[in-house]
Short mmCIF file of C-alpha atoms in Angstrom, two decimals:
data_model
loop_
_atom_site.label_atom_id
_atom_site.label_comp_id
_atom_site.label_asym_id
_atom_site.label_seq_id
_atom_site.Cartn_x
_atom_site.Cartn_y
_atom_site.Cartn_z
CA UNK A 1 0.00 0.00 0.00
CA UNK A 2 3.04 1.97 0.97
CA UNK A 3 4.23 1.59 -2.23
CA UNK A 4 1.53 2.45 -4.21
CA UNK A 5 1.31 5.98 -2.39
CA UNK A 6 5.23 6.85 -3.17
CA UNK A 7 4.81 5.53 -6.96
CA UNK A 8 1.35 7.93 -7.15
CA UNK A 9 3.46 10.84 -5.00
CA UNK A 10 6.24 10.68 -7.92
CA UNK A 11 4.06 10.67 -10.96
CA UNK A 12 2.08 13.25 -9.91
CA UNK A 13 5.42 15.78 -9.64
CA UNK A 14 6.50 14.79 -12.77
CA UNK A 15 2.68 15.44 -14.04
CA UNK A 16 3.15 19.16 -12.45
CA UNK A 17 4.69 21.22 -14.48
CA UNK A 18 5.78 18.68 -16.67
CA UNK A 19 7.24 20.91 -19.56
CA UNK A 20 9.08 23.32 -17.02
CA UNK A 21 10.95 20.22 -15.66
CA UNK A 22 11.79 19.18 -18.69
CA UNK A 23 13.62 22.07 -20.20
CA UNK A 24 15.46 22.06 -16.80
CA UNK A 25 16.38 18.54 -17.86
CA UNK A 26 17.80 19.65 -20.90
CA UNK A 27 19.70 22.67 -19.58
CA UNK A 28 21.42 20.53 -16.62
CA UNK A 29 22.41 18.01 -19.24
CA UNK A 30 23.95 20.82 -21.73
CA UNK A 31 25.53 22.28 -18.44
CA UNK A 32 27.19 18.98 -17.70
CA UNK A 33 28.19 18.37 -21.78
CA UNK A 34 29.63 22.13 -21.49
CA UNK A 35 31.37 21.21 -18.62
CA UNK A 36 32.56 17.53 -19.75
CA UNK A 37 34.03 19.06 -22.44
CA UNK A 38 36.01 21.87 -20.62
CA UNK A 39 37.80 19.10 -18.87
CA UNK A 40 38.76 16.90 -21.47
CA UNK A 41 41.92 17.31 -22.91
CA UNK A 42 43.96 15.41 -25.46
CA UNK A 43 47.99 13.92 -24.87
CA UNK A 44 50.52 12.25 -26.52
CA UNK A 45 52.58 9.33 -25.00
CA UNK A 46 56.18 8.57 -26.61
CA UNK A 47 58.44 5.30 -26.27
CA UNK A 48 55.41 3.02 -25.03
CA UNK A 49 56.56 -0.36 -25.72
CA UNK A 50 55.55 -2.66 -27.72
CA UNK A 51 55.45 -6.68 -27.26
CA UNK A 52 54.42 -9.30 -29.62
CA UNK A 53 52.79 -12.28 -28.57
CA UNK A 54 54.73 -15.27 -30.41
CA UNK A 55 53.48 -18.70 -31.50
CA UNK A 56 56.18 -21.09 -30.40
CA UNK A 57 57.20 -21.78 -34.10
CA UNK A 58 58.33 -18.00 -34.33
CA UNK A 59 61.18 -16.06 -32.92
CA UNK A 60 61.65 -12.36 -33.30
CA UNK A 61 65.05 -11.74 -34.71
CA UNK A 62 64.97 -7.27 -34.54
CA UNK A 63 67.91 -6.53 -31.91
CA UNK A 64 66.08 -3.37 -30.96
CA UNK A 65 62.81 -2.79 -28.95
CA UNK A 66 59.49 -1.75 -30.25
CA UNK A 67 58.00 1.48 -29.21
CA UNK A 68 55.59 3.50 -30.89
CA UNK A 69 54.24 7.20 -29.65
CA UNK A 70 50.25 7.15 -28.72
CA UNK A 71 47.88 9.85 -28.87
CA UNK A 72 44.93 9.31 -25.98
CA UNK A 73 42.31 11.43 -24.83
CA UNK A 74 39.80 12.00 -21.99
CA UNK A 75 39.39 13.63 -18.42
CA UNK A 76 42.70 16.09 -18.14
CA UNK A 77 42.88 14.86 -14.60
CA UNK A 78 42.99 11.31 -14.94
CA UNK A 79 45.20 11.76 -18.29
CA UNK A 80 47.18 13.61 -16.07
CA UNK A 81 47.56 11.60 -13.04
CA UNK A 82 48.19 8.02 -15.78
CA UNK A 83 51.86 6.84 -15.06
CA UNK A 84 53.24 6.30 -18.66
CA UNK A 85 55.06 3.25 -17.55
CA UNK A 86 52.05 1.66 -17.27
CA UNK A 87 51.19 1.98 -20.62
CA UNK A 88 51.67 -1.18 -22.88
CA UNK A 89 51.18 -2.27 -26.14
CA UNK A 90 50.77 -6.17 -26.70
CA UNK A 91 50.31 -7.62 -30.19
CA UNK A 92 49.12 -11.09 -31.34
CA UNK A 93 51.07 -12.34 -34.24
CA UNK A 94 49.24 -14.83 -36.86
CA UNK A 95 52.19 -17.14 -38.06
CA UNK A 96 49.41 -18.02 -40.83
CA UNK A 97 49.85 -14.60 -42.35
CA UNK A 98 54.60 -15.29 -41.90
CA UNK A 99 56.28 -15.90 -45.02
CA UNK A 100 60.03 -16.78 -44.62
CA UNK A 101 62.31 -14.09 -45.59
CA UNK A 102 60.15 -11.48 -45.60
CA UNK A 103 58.92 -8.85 -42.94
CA UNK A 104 56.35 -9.46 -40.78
CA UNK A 105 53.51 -6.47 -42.06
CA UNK A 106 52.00 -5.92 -38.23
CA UNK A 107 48.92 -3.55 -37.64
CA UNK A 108 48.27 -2.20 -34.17
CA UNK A 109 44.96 -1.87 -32.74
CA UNK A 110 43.56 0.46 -30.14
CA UNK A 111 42.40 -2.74 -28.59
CA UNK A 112 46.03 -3.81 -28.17
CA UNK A 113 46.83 -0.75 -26.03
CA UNK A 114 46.33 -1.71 -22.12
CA UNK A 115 47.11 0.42 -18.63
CA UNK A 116 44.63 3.25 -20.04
CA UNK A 117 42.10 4.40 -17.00
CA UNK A 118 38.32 4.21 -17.27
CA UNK A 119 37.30 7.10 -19.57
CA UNK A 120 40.85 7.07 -21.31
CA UNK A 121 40.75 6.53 -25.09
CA UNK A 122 42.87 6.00 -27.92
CA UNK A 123 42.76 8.12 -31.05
CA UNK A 124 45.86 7.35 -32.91
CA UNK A 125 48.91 4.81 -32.60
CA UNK A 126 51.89 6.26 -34.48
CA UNK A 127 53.26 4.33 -36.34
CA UNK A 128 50.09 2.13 -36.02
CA UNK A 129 52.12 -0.53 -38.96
CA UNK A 130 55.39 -2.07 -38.28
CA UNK A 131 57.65 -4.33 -40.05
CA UNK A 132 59.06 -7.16 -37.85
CA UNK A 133 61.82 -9.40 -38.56
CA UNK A 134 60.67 -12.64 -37.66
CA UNK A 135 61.96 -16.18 -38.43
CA UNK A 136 60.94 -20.00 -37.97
CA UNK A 137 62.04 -22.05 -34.81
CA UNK A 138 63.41 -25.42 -35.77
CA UNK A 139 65.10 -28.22 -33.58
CA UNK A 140 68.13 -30.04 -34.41
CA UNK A 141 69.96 -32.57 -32.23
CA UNK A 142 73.88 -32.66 -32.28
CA UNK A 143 76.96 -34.35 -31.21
CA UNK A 144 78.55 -33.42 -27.89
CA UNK A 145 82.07 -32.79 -28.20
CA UNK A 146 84.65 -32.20 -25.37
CA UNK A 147 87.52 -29.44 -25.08
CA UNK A 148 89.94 -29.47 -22.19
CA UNK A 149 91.77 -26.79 -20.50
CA UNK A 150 95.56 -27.97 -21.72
CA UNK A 151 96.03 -31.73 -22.88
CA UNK A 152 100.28 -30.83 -22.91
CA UNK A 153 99.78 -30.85 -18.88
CA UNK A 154 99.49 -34.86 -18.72
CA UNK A 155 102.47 -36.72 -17.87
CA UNK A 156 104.73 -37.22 -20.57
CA UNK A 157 103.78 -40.96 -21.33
CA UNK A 158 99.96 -40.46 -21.00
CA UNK A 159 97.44 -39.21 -23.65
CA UNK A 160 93.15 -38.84 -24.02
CA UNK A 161 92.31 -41.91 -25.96
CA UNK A 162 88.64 -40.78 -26.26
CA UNK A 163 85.91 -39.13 -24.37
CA UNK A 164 82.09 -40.29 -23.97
CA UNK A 165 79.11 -38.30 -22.55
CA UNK A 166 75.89 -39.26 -21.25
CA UNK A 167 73.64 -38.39 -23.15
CA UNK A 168 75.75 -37.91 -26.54
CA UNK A 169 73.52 -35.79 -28.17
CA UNK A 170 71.91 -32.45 -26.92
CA UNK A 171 68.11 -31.23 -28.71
CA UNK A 172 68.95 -27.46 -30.18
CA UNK A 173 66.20 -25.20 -30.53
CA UNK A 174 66.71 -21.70 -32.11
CA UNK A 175 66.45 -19.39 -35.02
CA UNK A 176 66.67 -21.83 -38.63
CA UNK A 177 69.80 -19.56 -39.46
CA UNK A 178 71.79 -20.40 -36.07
CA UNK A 179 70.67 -23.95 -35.30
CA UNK A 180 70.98 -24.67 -38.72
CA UNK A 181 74.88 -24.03 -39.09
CA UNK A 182 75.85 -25.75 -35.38
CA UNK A 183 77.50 -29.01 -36.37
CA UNK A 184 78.10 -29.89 -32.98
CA UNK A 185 78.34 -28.62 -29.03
CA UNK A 186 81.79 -28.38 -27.08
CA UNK A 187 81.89 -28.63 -23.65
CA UNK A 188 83.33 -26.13 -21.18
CA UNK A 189 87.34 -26.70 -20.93
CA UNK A 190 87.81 -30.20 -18.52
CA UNK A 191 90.36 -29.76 -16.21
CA UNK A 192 94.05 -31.55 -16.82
CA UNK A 193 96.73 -31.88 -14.85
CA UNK A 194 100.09 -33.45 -14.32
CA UNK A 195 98.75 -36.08 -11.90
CA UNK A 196 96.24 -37.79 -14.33
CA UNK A 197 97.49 -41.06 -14.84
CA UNK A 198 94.35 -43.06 -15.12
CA UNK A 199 90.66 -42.24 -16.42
CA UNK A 200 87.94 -40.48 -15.15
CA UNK A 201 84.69 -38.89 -15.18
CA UNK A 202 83.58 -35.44 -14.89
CA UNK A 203 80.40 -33.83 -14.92
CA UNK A 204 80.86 -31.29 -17.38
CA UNK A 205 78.99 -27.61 -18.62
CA UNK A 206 78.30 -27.03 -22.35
CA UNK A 207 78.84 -24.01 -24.24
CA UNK A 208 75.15 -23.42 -26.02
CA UNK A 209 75.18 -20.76 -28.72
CA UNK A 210 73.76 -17.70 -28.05
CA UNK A 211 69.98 -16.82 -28.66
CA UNK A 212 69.78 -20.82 -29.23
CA UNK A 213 67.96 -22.99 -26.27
CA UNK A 214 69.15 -27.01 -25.18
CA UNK A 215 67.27 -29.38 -23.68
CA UNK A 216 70.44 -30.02 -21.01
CA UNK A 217 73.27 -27.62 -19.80
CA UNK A 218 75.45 -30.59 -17.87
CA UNK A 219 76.48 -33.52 -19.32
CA UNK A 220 78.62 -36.32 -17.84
CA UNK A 221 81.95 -37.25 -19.24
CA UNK A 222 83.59 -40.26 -19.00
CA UNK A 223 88.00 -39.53 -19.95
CA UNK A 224 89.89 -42.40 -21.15
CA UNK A 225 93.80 -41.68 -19.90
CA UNK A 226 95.99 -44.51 -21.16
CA UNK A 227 99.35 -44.71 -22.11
CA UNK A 228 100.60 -42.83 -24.58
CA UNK A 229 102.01 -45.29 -27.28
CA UNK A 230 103.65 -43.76 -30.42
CA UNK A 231 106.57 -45.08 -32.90
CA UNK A 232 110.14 -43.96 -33.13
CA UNK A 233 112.44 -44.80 -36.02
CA UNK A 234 116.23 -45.14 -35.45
CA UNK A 235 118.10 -44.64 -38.43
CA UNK A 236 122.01 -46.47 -39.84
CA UNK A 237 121.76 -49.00 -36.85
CA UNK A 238 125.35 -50.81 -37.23
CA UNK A 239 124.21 -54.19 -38.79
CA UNK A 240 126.78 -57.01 -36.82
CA UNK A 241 127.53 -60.37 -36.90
CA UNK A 242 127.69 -62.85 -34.49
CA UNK A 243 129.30 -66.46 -34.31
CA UNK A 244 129.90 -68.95 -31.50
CA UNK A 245 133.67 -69.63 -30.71
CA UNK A 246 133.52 -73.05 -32.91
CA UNK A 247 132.18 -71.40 -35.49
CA UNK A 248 135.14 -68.10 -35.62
CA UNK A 249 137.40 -70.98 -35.63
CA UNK A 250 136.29 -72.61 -38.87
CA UNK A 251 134.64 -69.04 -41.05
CA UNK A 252 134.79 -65.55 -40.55
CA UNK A 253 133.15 -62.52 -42.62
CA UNK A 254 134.64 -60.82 -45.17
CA UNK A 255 131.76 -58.55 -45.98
CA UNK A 256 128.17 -57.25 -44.94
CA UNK A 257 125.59 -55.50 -47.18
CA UNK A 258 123.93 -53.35 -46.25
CA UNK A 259 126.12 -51.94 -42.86
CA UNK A 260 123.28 -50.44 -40.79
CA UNK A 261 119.04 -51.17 -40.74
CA UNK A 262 116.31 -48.95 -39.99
CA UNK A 263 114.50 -49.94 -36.82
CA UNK A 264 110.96 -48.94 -35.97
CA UNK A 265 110.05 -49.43 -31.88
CA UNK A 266 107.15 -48.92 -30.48
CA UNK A 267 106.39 -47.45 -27.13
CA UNK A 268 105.39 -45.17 -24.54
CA UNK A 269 106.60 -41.63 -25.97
CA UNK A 270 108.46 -40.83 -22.68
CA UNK A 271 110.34 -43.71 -22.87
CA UNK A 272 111.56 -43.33 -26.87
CA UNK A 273 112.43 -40.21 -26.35
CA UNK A 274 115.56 -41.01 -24.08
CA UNK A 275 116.32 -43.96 -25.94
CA UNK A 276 119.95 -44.18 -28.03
CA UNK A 277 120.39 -46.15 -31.12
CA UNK A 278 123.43 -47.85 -29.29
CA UNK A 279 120.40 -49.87 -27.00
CA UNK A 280 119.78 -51.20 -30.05
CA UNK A 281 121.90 -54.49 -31.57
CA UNK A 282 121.26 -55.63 -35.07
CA UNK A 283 123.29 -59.22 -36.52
CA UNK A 284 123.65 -61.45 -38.42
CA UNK A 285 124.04 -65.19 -36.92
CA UNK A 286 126.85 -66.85 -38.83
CA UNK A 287 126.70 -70.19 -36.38
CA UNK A 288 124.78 -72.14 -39.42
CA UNK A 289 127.23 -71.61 -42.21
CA UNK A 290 129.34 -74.36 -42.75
CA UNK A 291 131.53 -73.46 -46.02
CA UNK A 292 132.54 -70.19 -47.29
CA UNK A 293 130.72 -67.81 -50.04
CA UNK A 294 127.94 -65.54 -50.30
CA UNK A 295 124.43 -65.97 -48.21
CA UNK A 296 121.25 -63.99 -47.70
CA UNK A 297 120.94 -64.36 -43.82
CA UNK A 298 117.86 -62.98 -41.93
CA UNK A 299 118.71 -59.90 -39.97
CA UNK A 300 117.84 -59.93 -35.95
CA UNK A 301 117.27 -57.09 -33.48
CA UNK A 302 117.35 -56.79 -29.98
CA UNK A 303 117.15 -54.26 -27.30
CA UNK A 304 120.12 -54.02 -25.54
CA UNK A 305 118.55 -52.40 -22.68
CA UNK A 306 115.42 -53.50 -21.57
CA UNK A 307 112.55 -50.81 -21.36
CA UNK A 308 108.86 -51.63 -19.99
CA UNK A 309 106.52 -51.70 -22.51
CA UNK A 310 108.67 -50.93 -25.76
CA UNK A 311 108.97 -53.59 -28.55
CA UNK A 312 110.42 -53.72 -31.93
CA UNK A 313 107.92 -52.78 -34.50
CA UNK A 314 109.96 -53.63 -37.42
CA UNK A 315 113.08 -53.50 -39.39
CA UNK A 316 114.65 -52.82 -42.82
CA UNK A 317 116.05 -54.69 -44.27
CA UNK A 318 114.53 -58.06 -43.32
CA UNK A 319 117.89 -59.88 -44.60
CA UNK A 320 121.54 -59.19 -45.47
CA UNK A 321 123.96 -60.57 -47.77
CA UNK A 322 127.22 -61.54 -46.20
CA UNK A 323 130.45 -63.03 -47.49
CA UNK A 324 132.80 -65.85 -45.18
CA UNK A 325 135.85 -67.05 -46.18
CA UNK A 326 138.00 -69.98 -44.29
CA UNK A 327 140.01 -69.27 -41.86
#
């Protein structure tokens, strides 16, 4: 009943000089236009950033920043109490519309413009088109390869036979121009010292281009150390004969051809580099001859001095020619 009275109450004021009240109406409402209008102003915002929002097949490859200059407009009071660094621009990129090896052709959108207070408009984004550089994302795996901080600091008689990592590959993904042209990933430098004598393992770091992402940044190496064996060639090695007692007795040599062989010996590096041809006996053994002339004898060599590990490779030549004569 209540409610009935207030609802009659109210249409019968705005029944009561209806046409008074409602040029009132109109004048407020052109008061408040007039005065909306005094206080709204117009401003321009420069360096506002500018970020793209990338499909994961896509990488943007410009080295500088976006930032484009925005013109907004509304209350002076809010437009002058907005914080610039709140203002952001935020683009979507279609990788539909990407064609390799051309610009990207981007249009901004007032819709892409965000931080702007209630009332706050855009009017113009300048420059409101912008070329971007983009380029496809591909993944490659490669080969791990290992580099070590100075291989001359292992003991003289030791080398790296080989080096395995777990895993052996790494999964590259990057820019097509950069992943494309890595053949393979090197680790950070593995320590060596003069005290590795046997193998190892070491978890290592990898070097990953820049601007290219790997699946792993640590791999584990496993650093075969073994004994360094290498050849050594002694050159005009006296070639000598040799006879038992019984047999100088009966023959002796009149002449040897060739004088001296080339021996080859095998060994821990170290250990032929202090050797001296004169640790080294070649002959001739004469014990089997049993009349004088000319014979093609095979041609024996021996180390004098006995080294660990080092052995006679080979020899030239494998025989001699040699000459006896009675005694």
């Amino acid at each position: 009943m209540k409610h009935r009275e207030g609802f009659s109450r109210l249409l019968e004021f705005v029944r009561h000089d209806f046409w008074r009240k409602l040029v009132a109406l109109f004048l407020a409402l052109l008061l408040y236009l007039a005065i909306a209008a005094r206080l709204r102003s117009d401003e321009r915002f420069s360096e506002v950033p500018v970020s793209l929002n990338l499909p994961a097949t896509l990488v943007n490859r410009d080295n500088e920043s976006l930032k484009v200059s925005l013109a907004l407009r509304g209350n002076r009071i809010r437009l002058a109490e907005l914080n610039p660094a709140a203002l952001r621009v935020r683009a979507d990129i279609d990788s539909a519309s990407f064609v390799a090896g051309q610009p990207y052709k981007l249009r901004l959108r007032s819709s892409d413009v965000s931080g702007l207070p209630h009332g706050i408009r855009v009017v113009e984004i300048s420059p409101r088109d912008l070329a971007v550089n983009l380029e496809a994302v591909i993944t490659k795996k490669v080969p791990i390869r290992a580099r070590f901080d100075s291989l001359s600091m292992l003991p003289l008689d030791y080398t790296v036979s080989g080096t395995r990592f777990t895993p052996s590959d790494v999964v590259l993904t990057g820019p097509v121009s950069m992943v494309e042209s890595v053949g393979a990933v090197y680790t950070n430098p593995i320590p060596i010292d003069n005290q590795v004598t046997e193998s190892f393992e070491y978890q290592v770091g990898l070097r990953i281009p820049e601007g290219v992402k790997s699946d792993r940044h640590k791999v584990d190496a496993q650093v075969d150390v073994v004994k360094s064996v290498t050849l050594r060639t002694f050159y005009a090695v006296p070639l000598l004969t040799v006879q038992s007692p019984e047999s100088v007795r009966q023959l002796s040599p009149k002449n040897v051809e060739p004088k001296s062989v080339t021996v080859i010996l095998s060994g821990p590096k170290g250990v032929l580099a202090m050797m001296r041809s004169d640790e080294l006996k070649a002959y001739l053994d004469l014990d089997k001859l049993e009349k004088p002339g000319s014979f093609q004898i095979a041609v024996k060599v021996v180390l004098e001095t006995m080294h660990p590990d080092v052995t006679v490779k080979s020899f030239q030549p494998a025989t001699a020619e040699v000459t006896v004569v009675h005694n």
